[in-house]
JSON list of C-alpha atoms in Angstrom, two decimals:
[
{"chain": "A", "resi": 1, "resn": "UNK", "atom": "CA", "xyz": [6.53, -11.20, 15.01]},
{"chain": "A", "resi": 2, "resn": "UNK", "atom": "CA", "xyz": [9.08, -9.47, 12.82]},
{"chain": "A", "resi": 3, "resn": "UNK", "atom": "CA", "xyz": [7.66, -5.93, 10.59]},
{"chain": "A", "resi": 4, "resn": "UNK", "atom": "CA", "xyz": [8.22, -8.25, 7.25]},
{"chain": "A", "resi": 5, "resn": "UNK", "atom": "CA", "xyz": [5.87, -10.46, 8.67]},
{"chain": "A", "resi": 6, "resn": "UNK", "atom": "CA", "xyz": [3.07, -8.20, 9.39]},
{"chain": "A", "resi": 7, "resn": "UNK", "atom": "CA", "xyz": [3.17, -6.24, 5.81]},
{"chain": "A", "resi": 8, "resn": "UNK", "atom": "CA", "xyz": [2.36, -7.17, 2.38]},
{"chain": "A", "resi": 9, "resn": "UNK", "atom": "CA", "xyz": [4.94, -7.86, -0.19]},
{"chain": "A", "resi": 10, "resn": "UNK", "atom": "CA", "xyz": [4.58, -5.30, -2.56]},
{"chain": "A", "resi": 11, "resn": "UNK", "atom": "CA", "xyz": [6.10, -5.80, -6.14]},
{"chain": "A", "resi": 12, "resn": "UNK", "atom": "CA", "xyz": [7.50, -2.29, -6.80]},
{"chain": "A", "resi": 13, "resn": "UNK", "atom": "CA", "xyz": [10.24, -2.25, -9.58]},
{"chain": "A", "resi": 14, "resn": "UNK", "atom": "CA", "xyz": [12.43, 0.80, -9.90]},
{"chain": "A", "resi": 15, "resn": "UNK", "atom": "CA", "xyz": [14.52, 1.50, -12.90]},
{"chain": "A", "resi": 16, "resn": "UNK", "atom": "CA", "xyz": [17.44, 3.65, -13.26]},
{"chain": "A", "resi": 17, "resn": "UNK", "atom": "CA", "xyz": [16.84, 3.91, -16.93]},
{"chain": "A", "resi": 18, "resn": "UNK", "atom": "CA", "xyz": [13.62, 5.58, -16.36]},
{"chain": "A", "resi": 19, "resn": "UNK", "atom": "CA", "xyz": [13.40, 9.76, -16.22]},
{"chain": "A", "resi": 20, "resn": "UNK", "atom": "CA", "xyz": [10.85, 9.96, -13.48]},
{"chain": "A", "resi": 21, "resn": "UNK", "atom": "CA", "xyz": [12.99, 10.17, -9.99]},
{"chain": "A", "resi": 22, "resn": "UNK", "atom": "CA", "xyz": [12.90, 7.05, -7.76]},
{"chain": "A", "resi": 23, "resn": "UNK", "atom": "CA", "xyz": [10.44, 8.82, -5.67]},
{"chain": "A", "resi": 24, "resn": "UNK", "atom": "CA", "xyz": [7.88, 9.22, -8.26]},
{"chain": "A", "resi": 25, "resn": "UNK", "atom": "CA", "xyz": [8.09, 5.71, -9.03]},
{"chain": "A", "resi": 26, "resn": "UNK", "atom": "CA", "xyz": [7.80, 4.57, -5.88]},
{"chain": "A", "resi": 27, "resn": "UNK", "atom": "CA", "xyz": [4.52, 7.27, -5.11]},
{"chain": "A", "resi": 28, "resn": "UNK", "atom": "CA", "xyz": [3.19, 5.77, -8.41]},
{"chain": "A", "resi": 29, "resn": "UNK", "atom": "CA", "xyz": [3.05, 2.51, -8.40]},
{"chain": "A", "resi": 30, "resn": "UNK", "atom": "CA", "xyz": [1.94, 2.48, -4.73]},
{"chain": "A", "resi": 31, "resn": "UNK", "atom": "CA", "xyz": [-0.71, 4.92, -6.10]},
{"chain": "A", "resi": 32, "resn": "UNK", "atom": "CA", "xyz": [-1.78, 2.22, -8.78]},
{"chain": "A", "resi": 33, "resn": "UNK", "atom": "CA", "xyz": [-1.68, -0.57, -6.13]},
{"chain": "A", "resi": 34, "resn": "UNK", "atom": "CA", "xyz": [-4.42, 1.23, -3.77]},
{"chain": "A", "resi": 35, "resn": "UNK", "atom": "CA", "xyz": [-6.51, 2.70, -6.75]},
{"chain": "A", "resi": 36, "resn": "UNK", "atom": "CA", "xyz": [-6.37, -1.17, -7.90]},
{"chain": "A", "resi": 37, "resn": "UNK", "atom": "CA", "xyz": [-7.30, -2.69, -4.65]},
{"chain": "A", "resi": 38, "resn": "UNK", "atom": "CA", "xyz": [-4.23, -4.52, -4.56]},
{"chain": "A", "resi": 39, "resn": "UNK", "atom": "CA", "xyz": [-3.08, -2.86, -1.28]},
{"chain": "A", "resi": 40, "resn": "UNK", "atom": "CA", "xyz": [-7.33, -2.24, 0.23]},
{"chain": "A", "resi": 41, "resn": "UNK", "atom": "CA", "xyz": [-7.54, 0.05, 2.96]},
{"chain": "A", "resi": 42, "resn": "UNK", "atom": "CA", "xyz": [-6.25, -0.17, 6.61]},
{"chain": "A", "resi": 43, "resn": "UNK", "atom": "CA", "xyz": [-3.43, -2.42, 5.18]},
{"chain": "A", "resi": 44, "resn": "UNK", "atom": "CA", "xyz": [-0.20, -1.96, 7.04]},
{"chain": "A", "resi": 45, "resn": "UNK", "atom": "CA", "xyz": [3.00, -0.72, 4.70]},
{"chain": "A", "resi": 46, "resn": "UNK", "atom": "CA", "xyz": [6.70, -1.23, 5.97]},
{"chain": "A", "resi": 47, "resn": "UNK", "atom": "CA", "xyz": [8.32, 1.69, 7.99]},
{"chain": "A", "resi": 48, "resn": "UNK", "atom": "CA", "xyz": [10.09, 4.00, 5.89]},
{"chain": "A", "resi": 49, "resn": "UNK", "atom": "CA", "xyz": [13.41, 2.43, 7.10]},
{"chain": "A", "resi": 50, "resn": "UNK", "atom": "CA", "xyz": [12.16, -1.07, 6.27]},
{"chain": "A", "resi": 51, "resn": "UNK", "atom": "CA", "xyz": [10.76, 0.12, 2.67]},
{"chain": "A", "resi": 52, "resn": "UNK", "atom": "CA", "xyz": [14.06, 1.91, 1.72]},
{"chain": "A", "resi": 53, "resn": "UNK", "atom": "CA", "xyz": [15.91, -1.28, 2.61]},
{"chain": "A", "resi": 54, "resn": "UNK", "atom": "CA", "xyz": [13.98, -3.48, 0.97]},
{"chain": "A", "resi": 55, "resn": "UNK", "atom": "CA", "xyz": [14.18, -1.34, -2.04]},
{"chain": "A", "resi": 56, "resn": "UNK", "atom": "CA", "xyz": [17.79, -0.01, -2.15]},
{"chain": "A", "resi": 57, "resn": "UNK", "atom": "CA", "xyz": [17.23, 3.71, -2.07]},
{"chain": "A", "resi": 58, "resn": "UNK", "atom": "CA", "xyz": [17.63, 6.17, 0.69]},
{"chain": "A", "resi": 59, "resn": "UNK", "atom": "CA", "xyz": [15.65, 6.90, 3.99]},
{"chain": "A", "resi": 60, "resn": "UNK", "atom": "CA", "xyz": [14.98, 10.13, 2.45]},
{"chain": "A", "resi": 61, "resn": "UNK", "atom": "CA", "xyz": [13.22, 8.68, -1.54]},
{"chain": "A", "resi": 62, "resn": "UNK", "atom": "CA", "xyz": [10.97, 6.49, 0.42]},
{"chain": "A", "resi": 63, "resn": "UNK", "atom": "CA", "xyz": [10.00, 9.12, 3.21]},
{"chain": "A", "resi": 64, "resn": "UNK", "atom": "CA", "xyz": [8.96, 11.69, 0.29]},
{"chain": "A", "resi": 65, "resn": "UNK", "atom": "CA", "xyz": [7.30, 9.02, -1.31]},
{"chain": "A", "resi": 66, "resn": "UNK", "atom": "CA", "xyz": [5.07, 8.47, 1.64]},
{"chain": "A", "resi": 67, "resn": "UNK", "atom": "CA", "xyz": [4.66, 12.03, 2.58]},
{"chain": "A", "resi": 68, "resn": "UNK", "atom": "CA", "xyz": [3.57, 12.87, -1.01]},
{"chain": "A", "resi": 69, "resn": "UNK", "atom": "CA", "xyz": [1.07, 9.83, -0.97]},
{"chain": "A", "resi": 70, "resn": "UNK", "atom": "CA", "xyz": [0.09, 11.34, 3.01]},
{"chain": "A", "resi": 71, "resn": "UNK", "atom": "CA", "xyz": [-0.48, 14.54, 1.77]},
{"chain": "A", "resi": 72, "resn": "UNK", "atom": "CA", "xyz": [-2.75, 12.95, -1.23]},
{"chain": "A", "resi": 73, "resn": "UNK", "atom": "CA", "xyz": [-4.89, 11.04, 1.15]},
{"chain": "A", "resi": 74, "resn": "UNK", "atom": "CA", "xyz": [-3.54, 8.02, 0.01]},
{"chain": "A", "resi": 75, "resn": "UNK", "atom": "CA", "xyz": [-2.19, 6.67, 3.35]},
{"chain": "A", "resi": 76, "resn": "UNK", "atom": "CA", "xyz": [-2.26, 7.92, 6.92]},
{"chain": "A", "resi": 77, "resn": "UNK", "atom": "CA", "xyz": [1.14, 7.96, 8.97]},
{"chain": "A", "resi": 78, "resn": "UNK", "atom": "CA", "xyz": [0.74, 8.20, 13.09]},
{"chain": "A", "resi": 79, "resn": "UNK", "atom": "CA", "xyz": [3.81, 8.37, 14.94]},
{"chain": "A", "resi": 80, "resn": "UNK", "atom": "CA", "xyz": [4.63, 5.15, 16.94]},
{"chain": "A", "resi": 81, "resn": "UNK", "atom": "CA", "xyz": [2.20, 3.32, 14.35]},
{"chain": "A", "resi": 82, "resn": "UNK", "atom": "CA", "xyz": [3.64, 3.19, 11.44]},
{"chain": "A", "resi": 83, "resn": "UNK", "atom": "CA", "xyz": [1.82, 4.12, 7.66]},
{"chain": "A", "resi": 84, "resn": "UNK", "atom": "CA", "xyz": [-1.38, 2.42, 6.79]},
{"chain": "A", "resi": 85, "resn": "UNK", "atom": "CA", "xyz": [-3.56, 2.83, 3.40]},
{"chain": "A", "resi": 86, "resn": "UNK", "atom": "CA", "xyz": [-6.08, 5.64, 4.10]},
{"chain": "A", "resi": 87, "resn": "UNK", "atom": "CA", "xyz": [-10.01, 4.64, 3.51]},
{"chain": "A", "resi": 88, "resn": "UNK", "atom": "CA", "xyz": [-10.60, 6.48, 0.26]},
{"chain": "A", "resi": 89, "resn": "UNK", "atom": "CA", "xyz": [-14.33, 7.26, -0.06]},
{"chain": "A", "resi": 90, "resn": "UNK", "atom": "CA", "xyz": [-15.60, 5.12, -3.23]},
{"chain": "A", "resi": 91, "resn": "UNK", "atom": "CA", "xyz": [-16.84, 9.03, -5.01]},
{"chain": "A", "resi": 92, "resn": "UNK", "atom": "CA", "xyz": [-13.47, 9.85, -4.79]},
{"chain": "A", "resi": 93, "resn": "UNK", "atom": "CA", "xyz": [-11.66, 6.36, -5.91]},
{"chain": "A", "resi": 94, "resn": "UNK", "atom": "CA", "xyz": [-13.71, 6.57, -8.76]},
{"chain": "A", "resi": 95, "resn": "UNK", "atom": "CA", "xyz": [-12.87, 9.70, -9.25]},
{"chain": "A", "resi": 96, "resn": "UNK", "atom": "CA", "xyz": [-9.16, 9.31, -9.46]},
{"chain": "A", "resi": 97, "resn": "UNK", "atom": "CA", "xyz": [-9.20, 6.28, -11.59]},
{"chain": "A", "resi": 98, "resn": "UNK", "atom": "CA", "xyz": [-10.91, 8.35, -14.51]},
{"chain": "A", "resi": 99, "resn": "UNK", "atom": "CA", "xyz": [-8.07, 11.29, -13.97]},
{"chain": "A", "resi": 100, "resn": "UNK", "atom": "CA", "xyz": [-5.35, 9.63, -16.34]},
{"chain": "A", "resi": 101, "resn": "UNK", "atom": "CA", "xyz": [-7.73, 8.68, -18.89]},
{"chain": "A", "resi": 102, "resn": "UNK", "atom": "CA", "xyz": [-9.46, 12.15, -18.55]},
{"chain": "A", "resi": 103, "resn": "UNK", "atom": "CA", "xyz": [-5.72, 13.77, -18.85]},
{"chain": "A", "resi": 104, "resn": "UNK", "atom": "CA", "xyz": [-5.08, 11.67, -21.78]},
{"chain": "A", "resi": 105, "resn": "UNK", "atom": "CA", "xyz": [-8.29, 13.36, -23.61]}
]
């Protein structure tokens, strides 16, 4: 079984037009998708060679995009296993939901 058969498609859109670097939109919207439940825990992402492919930027936008996300909690990275979305305890999923709005106040 190929990788792009084992991971999700995920609908990231990246615009040139916007200020925020590539990486940022990438970390983001993947951030969005896992406080959202649309990528749930323990699923699989592509590796960062895959991802950067897929989404026309360099080796080196997506790997800081999943480092920054790593280093978060977001996802967990193992060497030889590829990235996979970390198990976020619910206190602190709740917890990071409220931040924008709480920001915004």
């Amino acid at each position: 079984m190929s990788e792009e058969q084992q991971v999700p498609y995920i609908p990231l859109r990246l615009s040139m037009d916007d200020s925020n670097p590539i990486y940022e939109q990438i970390e983001s919207q993947l951030r969005e998708f896992i406080l959202t439940g649309v990528l749930p825990p323990g699923t699989k992402l592509p590796s960062v060679r895959a991802f950067s492919s897929y989404l026309g930027c360099s080796v080196l936008t997506a790997r800081r995009a999943y480092q920054d996300l790593e280093r978060e909690g977001f996802i967990l990275t193992r060497q030889g296993m590829g990235s996979v979305v970390a198990d976020i305890p619910e206190e602190k999923m709740a917890a990071l939901r409220r931040e924008p709005f709480e920001r915004a106040i």
